[in-house]
Short mmCIF file of C-alpha atoms and ligand atoms in Angstrom, two decimals:
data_model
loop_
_atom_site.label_atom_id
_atom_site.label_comp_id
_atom_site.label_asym_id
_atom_site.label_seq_id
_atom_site.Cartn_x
_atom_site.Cartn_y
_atom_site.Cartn_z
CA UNK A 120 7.24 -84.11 22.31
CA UNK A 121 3.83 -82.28 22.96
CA UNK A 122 3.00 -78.40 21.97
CA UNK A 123 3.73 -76.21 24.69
CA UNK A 124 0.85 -73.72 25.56
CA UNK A 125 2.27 -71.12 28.42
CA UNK A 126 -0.28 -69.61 30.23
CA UNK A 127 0.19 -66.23 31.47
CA UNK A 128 -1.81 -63.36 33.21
CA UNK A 129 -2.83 -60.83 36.21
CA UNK A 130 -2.98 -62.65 39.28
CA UNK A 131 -6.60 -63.89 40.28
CA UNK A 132 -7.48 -63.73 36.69
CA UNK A 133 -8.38 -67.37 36.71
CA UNK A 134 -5.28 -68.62 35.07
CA UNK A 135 -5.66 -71.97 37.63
CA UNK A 136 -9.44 -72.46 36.81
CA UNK A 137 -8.95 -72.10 32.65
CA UNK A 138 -6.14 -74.44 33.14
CA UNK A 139 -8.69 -77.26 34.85
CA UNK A 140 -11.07 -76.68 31.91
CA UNK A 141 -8.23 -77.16 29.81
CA UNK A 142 -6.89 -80.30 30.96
CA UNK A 143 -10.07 -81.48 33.18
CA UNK A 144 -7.31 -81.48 36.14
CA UNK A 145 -8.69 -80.30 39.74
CA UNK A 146 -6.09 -77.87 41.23
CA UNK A 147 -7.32 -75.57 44.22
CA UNK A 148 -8.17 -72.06 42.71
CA UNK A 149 -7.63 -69.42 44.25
CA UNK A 150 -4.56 -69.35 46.01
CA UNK A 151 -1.84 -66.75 45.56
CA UNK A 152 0.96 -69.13 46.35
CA UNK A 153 2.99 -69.58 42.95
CA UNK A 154 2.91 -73.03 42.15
CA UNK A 155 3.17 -74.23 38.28
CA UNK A 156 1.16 -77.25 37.16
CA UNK A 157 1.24 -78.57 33.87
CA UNK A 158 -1.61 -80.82 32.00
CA UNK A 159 -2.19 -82.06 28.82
CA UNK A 160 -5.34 -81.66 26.82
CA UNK A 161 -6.08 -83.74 23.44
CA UNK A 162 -7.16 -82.64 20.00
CA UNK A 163 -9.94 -84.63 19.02
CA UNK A 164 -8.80 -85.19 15.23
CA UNK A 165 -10.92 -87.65 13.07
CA UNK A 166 -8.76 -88.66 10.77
CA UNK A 167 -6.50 -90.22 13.08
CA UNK A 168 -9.76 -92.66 13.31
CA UNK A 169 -9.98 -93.13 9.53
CA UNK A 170 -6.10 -93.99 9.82
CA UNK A 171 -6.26 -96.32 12.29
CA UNK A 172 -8.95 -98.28 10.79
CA UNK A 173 -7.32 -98.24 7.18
CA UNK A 174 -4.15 -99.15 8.37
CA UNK A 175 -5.64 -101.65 11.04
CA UNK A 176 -3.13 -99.58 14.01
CA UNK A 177 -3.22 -101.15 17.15
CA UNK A 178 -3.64 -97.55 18.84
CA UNK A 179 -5.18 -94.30 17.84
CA UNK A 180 -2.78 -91.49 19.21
CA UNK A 181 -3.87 -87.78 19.34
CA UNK A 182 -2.28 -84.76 19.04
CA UNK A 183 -1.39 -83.29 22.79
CA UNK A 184 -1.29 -80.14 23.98
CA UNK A 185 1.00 -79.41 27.07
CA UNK A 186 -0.64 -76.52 29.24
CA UNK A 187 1.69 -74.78 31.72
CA UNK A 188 -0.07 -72.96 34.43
CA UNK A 189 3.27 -71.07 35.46
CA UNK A 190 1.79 -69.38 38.43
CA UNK A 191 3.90 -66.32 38.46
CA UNK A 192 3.09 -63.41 36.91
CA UNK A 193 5.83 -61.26 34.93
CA UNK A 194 5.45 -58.50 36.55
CA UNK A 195 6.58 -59.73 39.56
CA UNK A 196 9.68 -62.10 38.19
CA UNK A 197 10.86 -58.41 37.09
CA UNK A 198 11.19 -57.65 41.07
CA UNK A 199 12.63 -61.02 41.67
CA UNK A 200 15.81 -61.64 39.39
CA UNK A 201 15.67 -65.65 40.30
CA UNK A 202 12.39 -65.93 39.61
CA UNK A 203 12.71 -64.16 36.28
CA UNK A 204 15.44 -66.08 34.95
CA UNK A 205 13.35 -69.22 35.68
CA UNK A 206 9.94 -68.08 34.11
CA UNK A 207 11.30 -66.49 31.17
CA UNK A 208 13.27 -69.76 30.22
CA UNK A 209 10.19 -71.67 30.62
CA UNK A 210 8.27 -69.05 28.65
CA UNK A 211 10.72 -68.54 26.34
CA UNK A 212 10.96 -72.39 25.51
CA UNK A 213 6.84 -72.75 24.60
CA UNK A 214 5.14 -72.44 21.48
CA UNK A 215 2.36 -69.96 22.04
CA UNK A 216 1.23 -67.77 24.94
CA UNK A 217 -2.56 -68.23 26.51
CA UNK A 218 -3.18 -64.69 28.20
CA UNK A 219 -6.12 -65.04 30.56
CA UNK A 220 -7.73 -61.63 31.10
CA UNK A 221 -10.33 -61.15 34.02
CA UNK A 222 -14.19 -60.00 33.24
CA UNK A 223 -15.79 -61.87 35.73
CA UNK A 224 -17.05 -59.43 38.52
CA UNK A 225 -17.04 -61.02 41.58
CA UNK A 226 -16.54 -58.88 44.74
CA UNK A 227 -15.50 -61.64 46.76
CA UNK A 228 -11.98 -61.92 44.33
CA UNK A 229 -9.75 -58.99 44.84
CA UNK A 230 -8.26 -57.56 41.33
CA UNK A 231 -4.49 -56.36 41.13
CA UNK A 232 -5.87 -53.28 39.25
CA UNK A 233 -8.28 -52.56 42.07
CA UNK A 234 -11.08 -52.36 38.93
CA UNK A 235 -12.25 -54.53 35.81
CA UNK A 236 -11.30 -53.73 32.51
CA UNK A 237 -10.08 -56.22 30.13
CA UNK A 238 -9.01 -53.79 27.42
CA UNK A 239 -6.61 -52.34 30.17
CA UNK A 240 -5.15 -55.96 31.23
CA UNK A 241 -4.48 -56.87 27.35
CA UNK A 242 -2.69 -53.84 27.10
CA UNK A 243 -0.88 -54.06 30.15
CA UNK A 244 0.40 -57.96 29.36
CA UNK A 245 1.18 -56.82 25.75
CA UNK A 246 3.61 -54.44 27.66
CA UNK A 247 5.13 -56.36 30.03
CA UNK A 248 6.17 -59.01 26.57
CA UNK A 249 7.48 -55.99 25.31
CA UNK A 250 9.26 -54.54 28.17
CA UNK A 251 11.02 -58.47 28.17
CA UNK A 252 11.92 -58.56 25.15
CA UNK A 253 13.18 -54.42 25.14
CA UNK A 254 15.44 -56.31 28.30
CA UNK A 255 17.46 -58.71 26.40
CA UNK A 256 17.86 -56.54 23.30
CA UNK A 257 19.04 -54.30 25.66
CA UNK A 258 21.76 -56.43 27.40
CA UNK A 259 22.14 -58.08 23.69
CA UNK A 260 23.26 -55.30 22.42
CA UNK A 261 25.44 -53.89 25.23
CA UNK A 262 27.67 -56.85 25.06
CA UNK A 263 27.54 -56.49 21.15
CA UNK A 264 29.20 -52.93 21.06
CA UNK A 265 31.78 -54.74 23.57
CA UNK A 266 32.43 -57.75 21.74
CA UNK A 267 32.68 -55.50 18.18
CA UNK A 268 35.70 -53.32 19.84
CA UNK A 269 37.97 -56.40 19.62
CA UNK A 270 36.41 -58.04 16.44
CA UNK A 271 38.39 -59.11 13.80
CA UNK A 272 37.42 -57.69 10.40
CA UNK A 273 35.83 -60.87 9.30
CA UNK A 274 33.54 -61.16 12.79
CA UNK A 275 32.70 -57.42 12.11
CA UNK A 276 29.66 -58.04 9.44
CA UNK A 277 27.87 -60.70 11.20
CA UNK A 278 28.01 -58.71 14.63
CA UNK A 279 26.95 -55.77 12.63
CA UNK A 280 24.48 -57.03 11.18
CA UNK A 281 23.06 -58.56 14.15
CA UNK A 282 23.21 -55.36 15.82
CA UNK A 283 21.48 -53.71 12.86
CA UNK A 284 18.51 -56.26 13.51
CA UNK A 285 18.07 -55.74 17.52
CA UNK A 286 18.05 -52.12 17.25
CA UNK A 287 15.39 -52.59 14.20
CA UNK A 288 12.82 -54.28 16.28
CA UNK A 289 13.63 -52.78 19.72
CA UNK A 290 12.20 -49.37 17.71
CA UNK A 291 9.46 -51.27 16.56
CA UNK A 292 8.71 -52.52 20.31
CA UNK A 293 9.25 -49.15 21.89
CA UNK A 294 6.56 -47.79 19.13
CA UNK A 295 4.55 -50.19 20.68
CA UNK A 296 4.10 -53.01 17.87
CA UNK A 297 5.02 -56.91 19.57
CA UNK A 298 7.73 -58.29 17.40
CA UNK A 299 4.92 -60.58 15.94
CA UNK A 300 3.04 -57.74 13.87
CA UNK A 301 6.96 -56.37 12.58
CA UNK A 302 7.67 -57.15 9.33
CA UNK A 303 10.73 -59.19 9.07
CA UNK A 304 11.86 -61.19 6.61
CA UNK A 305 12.94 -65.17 6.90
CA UNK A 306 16.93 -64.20 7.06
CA UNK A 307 15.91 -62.10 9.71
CA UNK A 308 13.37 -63.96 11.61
CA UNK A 309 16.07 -66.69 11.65
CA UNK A 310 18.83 -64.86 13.29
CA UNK A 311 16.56 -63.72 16.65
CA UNK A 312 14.79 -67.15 16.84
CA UNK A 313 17.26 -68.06 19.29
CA UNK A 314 16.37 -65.28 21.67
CA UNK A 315 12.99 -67.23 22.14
CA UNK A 316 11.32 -63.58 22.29
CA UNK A 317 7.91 -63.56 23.72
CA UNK A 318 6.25 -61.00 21.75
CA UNK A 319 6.64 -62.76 18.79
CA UNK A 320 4.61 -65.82 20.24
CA UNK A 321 1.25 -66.30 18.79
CA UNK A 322 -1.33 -65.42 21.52
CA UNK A 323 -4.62 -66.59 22.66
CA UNK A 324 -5.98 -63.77 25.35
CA UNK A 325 -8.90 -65.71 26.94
CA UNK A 326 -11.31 -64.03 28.40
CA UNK A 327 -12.16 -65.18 31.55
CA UNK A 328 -16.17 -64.29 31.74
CA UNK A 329 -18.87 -64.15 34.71
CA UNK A 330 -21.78 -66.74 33.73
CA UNK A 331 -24.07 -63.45 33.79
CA UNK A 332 -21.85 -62.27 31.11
CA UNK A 333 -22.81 -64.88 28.61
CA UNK A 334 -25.31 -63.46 26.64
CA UNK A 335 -22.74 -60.33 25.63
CA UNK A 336 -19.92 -63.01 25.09
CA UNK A 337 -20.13 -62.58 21.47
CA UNK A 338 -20.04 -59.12 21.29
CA UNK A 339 -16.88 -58.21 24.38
CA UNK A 340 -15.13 -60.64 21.94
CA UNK A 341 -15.94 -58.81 18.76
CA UNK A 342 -15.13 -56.19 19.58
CA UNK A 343 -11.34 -56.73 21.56
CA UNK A 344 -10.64 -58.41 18.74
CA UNK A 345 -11.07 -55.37 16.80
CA UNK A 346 -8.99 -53.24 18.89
CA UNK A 347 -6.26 -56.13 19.82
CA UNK A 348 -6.66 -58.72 17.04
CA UNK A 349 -4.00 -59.59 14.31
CA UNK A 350 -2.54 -62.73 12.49
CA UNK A 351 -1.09 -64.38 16.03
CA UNK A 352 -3.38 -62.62 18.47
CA UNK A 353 -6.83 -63.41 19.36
CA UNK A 354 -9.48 -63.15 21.84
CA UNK A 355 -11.89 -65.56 22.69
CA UNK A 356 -14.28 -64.92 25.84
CA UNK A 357 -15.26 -68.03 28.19
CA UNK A 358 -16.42 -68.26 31.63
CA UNK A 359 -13.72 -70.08 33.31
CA UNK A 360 -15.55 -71.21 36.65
CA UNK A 361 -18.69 -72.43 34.92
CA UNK A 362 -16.82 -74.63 32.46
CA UNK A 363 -14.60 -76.00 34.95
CA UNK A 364 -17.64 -77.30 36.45
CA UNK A 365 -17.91 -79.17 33.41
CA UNK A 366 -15.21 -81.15 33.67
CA UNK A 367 -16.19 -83.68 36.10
CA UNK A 368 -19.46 -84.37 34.29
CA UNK A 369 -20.60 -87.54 31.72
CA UNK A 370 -21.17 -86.35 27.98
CA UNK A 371 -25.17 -86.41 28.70
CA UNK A 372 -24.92 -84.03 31.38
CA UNK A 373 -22.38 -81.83 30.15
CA UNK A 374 -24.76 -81.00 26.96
CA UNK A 375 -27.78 -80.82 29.40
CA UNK A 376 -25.42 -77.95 30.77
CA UNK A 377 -24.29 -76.20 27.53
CA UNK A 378 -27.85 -76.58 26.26
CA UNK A 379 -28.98 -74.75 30.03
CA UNK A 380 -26.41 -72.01 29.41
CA UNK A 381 -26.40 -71.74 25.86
CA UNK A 382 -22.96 -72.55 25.14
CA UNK A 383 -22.41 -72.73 21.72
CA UNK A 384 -19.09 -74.99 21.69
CA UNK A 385 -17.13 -75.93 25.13
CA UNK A 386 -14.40 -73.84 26.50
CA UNK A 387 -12.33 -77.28 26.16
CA UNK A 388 -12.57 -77.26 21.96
CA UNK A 389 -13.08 -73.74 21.65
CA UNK A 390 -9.90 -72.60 22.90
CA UNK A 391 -7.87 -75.73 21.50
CA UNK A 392 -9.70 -74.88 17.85
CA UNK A 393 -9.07 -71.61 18.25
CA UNK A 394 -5.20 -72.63 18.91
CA UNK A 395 -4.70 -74.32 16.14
CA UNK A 396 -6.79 -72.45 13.70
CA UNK A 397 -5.79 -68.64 14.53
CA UNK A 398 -2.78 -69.44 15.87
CA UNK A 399 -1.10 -70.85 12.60
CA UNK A 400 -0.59 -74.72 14.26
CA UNK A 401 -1.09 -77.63 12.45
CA UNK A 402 -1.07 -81.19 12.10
CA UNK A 403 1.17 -83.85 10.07
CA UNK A 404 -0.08 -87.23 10.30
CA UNK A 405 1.93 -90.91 11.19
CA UNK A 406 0.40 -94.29 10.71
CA UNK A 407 1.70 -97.74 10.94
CA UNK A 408 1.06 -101.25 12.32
CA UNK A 409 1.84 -99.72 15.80
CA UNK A 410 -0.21 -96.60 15.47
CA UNK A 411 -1.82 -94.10 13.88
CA UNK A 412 -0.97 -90.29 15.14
CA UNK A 413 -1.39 -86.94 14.69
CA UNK A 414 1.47 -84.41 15.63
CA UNK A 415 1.03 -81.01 16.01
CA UNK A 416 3.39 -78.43 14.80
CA UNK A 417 3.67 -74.66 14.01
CA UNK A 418 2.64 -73.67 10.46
CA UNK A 419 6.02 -73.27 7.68
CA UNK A 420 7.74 -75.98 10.19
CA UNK A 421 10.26 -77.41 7.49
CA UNK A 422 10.12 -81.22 7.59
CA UNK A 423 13.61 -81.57 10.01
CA UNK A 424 12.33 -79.90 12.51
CA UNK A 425 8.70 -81.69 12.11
CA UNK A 426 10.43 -84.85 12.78
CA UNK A 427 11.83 -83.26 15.86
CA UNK A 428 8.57 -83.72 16.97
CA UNK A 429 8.90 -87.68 16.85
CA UNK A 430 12.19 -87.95 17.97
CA UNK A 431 15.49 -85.56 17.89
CA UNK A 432 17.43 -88.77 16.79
CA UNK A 433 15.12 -88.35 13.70
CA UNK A 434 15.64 -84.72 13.13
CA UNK A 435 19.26 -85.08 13.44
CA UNK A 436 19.53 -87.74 11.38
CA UNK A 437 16.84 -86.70 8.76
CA UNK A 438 17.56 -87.86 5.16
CA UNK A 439 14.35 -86.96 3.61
CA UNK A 440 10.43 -87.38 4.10
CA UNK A 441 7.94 -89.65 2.19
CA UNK A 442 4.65 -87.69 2.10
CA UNK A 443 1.74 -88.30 1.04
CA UNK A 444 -1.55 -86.22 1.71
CA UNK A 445 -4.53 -87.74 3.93
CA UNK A 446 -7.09 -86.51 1.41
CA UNK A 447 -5.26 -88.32 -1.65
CA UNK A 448 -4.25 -91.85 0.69
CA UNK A 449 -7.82 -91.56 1.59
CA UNK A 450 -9.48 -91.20 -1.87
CA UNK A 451 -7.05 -93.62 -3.34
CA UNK A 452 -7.59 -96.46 -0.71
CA UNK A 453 -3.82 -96.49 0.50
CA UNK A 454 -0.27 -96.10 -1.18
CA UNK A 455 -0.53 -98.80 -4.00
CA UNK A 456 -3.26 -96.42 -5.59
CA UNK A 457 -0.95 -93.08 -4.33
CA UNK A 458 1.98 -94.21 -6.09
CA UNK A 459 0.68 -95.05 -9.33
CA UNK A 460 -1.37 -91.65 -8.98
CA UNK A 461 2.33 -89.93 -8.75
CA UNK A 462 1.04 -88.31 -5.26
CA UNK A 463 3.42 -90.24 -3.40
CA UNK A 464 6.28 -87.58 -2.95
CA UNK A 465 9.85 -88.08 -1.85
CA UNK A 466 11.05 -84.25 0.08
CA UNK A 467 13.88 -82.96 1.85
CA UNK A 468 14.76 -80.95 4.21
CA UNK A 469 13.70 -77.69 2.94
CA UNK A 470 9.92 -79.57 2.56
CA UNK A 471 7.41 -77.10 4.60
CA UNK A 472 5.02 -79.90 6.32
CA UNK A 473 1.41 -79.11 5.52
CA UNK A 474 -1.77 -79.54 7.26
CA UNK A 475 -2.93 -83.66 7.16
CA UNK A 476 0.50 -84.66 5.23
CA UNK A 477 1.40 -88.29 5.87
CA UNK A 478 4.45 -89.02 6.72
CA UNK A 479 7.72 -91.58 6.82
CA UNK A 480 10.90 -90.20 8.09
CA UNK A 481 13.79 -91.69 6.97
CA UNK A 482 16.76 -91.27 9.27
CA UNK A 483 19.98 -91.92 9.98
CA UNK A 484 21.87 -91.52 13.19
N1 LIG B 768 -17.19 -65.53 39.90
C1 LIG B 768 -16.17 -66.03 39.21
N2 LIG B 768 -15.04 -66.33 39.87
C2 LIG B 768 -14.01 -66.84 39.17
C3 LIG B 768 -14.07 -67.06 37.76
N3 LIG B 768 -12.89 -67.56 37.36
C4 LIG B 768 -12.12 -67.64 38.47
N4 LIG B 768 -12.79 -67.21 39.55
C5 LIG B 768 -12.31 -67.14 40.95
O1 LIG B 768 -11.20 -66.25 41.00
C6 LIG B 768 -10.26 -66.72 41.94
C7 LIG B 768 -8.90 -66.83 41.26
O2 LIG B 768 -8.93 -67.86 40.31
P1 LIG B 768 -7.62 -68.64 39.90
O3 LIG B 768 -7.98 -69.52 38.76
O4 LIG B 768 -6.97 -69.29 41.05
O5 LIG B 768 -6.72 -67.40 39.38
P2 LIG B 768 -5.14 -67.32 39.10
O6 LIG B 768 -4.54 -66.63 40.26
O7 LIG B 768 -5.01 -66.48 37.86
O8 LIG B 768 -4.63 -68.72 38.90
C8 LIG B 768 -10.79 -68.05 42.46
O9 LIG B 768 -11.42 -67.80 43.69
C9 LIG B 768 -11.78 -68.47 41.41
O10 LIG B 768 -12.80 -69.26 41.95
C10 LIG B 768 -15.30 -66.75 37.09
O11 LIG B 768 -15.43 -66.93 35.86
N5 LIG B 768 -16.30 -66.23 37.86
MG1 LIG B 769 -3.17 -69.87 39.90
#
């Protein structure tokens, strides 16, 4: 199972061309037909190579990411019912939300808006999350007041309380704050994580910049980030169609390029970095005879669900995790040296994976 990175935006924005720097895939830009394609993109991740070569694995495996170019725009699915149901299920099942946001001026590419200004598109997206999440609270809650009418007294608290909870955040949506910035607790957090609600997704707005607009890249980032920035939101400018171009180049020629256009770090890494890094993700580590892996997860993932990642056999049937960190298997030599260190831990299921943990499930199923 791969990370799921949904990526959303204005029509024309050049959703379809950051997806082909993403995943070096070659789909026709341009087009306004709604077509999804999905790609995956690795992390390059060196200690997967340090694995491999301790534990003499027949493969190095990366960590993937799984790109979804949906195509549609929300705005729209909230005219079309069918299409709504679809996308927001799709969107609704990913890990994190890639916003492209148009700053490329280019006469030739008509903008929804009619004019260019990024600050108004973030805002604008932000809204529409909200105004789908404000939706199913809405119907939520309708069929809660129902449903508490017959209640028996000992259904009453939970509804209640559930209740108490929607109408808690929807307040906090309508005063404009996306149910990632809201302060809820873990109780909490864990009753609406089945609604799959999109403002709380962890965002990456890219901004999708002209190759004349380089030299003030820095700066349009700065400062967005200033204005739209926080724990699971960030902004990180680069110019979509010149990258893409990229793609199809050897390694010599692609640094003649970044070297040409003084590009720092390729759209490719900078947006995966930036995904992991700023978007609380991380990586737990596998090796064995077979392979040697690195799986990405969401930060706090407690070790059940990490397994999920393998396998839901293993998740299901998780008895408990043997972990050892990369740093300490590394400076030790391997697990003789681990063990008698007493940094070979047994955990369970309440274990909260961390970053470059090594790990044996043991399962049962
Ligand atoms: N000049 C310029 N054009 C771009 C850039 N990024 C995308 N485009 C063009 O904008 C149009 C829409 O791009 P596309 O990726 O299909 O947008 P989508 O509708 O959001 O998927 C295409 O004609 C692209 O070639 C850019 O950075 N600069
Ligand atoms: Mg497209």
């Amino acid at each position: 199972m791969s990370l799921d990175i949904g990526i959303i935006g204005l029509e024309m924005s050049g959703r379809t061309t950051i997806f082909n720097c993403l995943t070096s895939a070659e789909v026709g830009t341009g087009r306004s037909r709604q077509e999804e394609n999905i790609g995956i993109a690795r992390v390059p991740d060196a200690r997967v190579d340090r694995l491999r070569e301790m534990f003499k694995s027949r493969k190095a495996v990366y960590g993937e990411v799984k790109y979804v170019d949906l195509g549609a725009s929300l705005k729209n699915a909230a005219r079309d019912f069918n299409l709504s149901g679809k996308l927001l299920s799709e969107l609704g099942a990913t890990d994190a939300l890639l916003c492209v946001v148009r700053a490329f001026t280019d006469e030739s590419v008509p903008h929804p808006q009619g004019s260019i200004d990024p600050a108004r598109d973030i805002e604008a997206m932000e809204l529409e999350l909200a105004f789908s999440d404000m939706a199913i609270i809405e119907r939520r809650l309708e069929r809660l007041a129902s449903q508490l009418k017959g209640a028996k007294a000992a259904d009453r608290p939970a509804l209640e309380g559930e209740a108490v909870i929607l109408g808690k955040i929807k307040t906090g949506l309508e005063e404009g704050v996306p149910l990632r910035r809201q302060p809820l607790d873990g109780e909490e957090l864990k009753k609406i994580s089945s609604y799959q609600f999109l403002s709380a997704k962890p965002m990456l707005t890219v901004l999708n910049i002209g190759e004349e607009e380089l030299g003030q890249a820095k700066q349009m980032e700065e400062s967005l980030n200033l204005r739209f920035g926080d724990e699971g939101h960030r902004v990180v400018a680069l110019a979509g169609k010149l990258e893409m171009e990229l793609a199809g180049l050897d390694d010599e020629s692609k640094q003649a390029f970044l070297d040409d256009f003084q590009i720092e770090e390729p759209g490719l890494s900078k947006v995966i970095r930036t995904s992991f890094d700023l978007l609380g993700l991380i990586s737990f580590l596998t090796t064995g005879e077979d392979e040697s892996r690195a799986w990405p997860i969401p930060r706090n993932t407690p070790a059940p669900q990490a397994a999920g990642r393998i396998h839901s056999d293993i998740e299901r049937g998780f008895i408990r995790a043997e972990v050892v960190h990369y740093d300490d298997l590394v400076r030790l030599g391997g697990y003789a040296g681990a063990r008698k260190e007493g940094v070979f831990r047994v955990e369970g299921k309440n274990y909260i994976v961390e970053d470059g943990d090594v790990i044996n499930f043991l399962f049962n199923v």
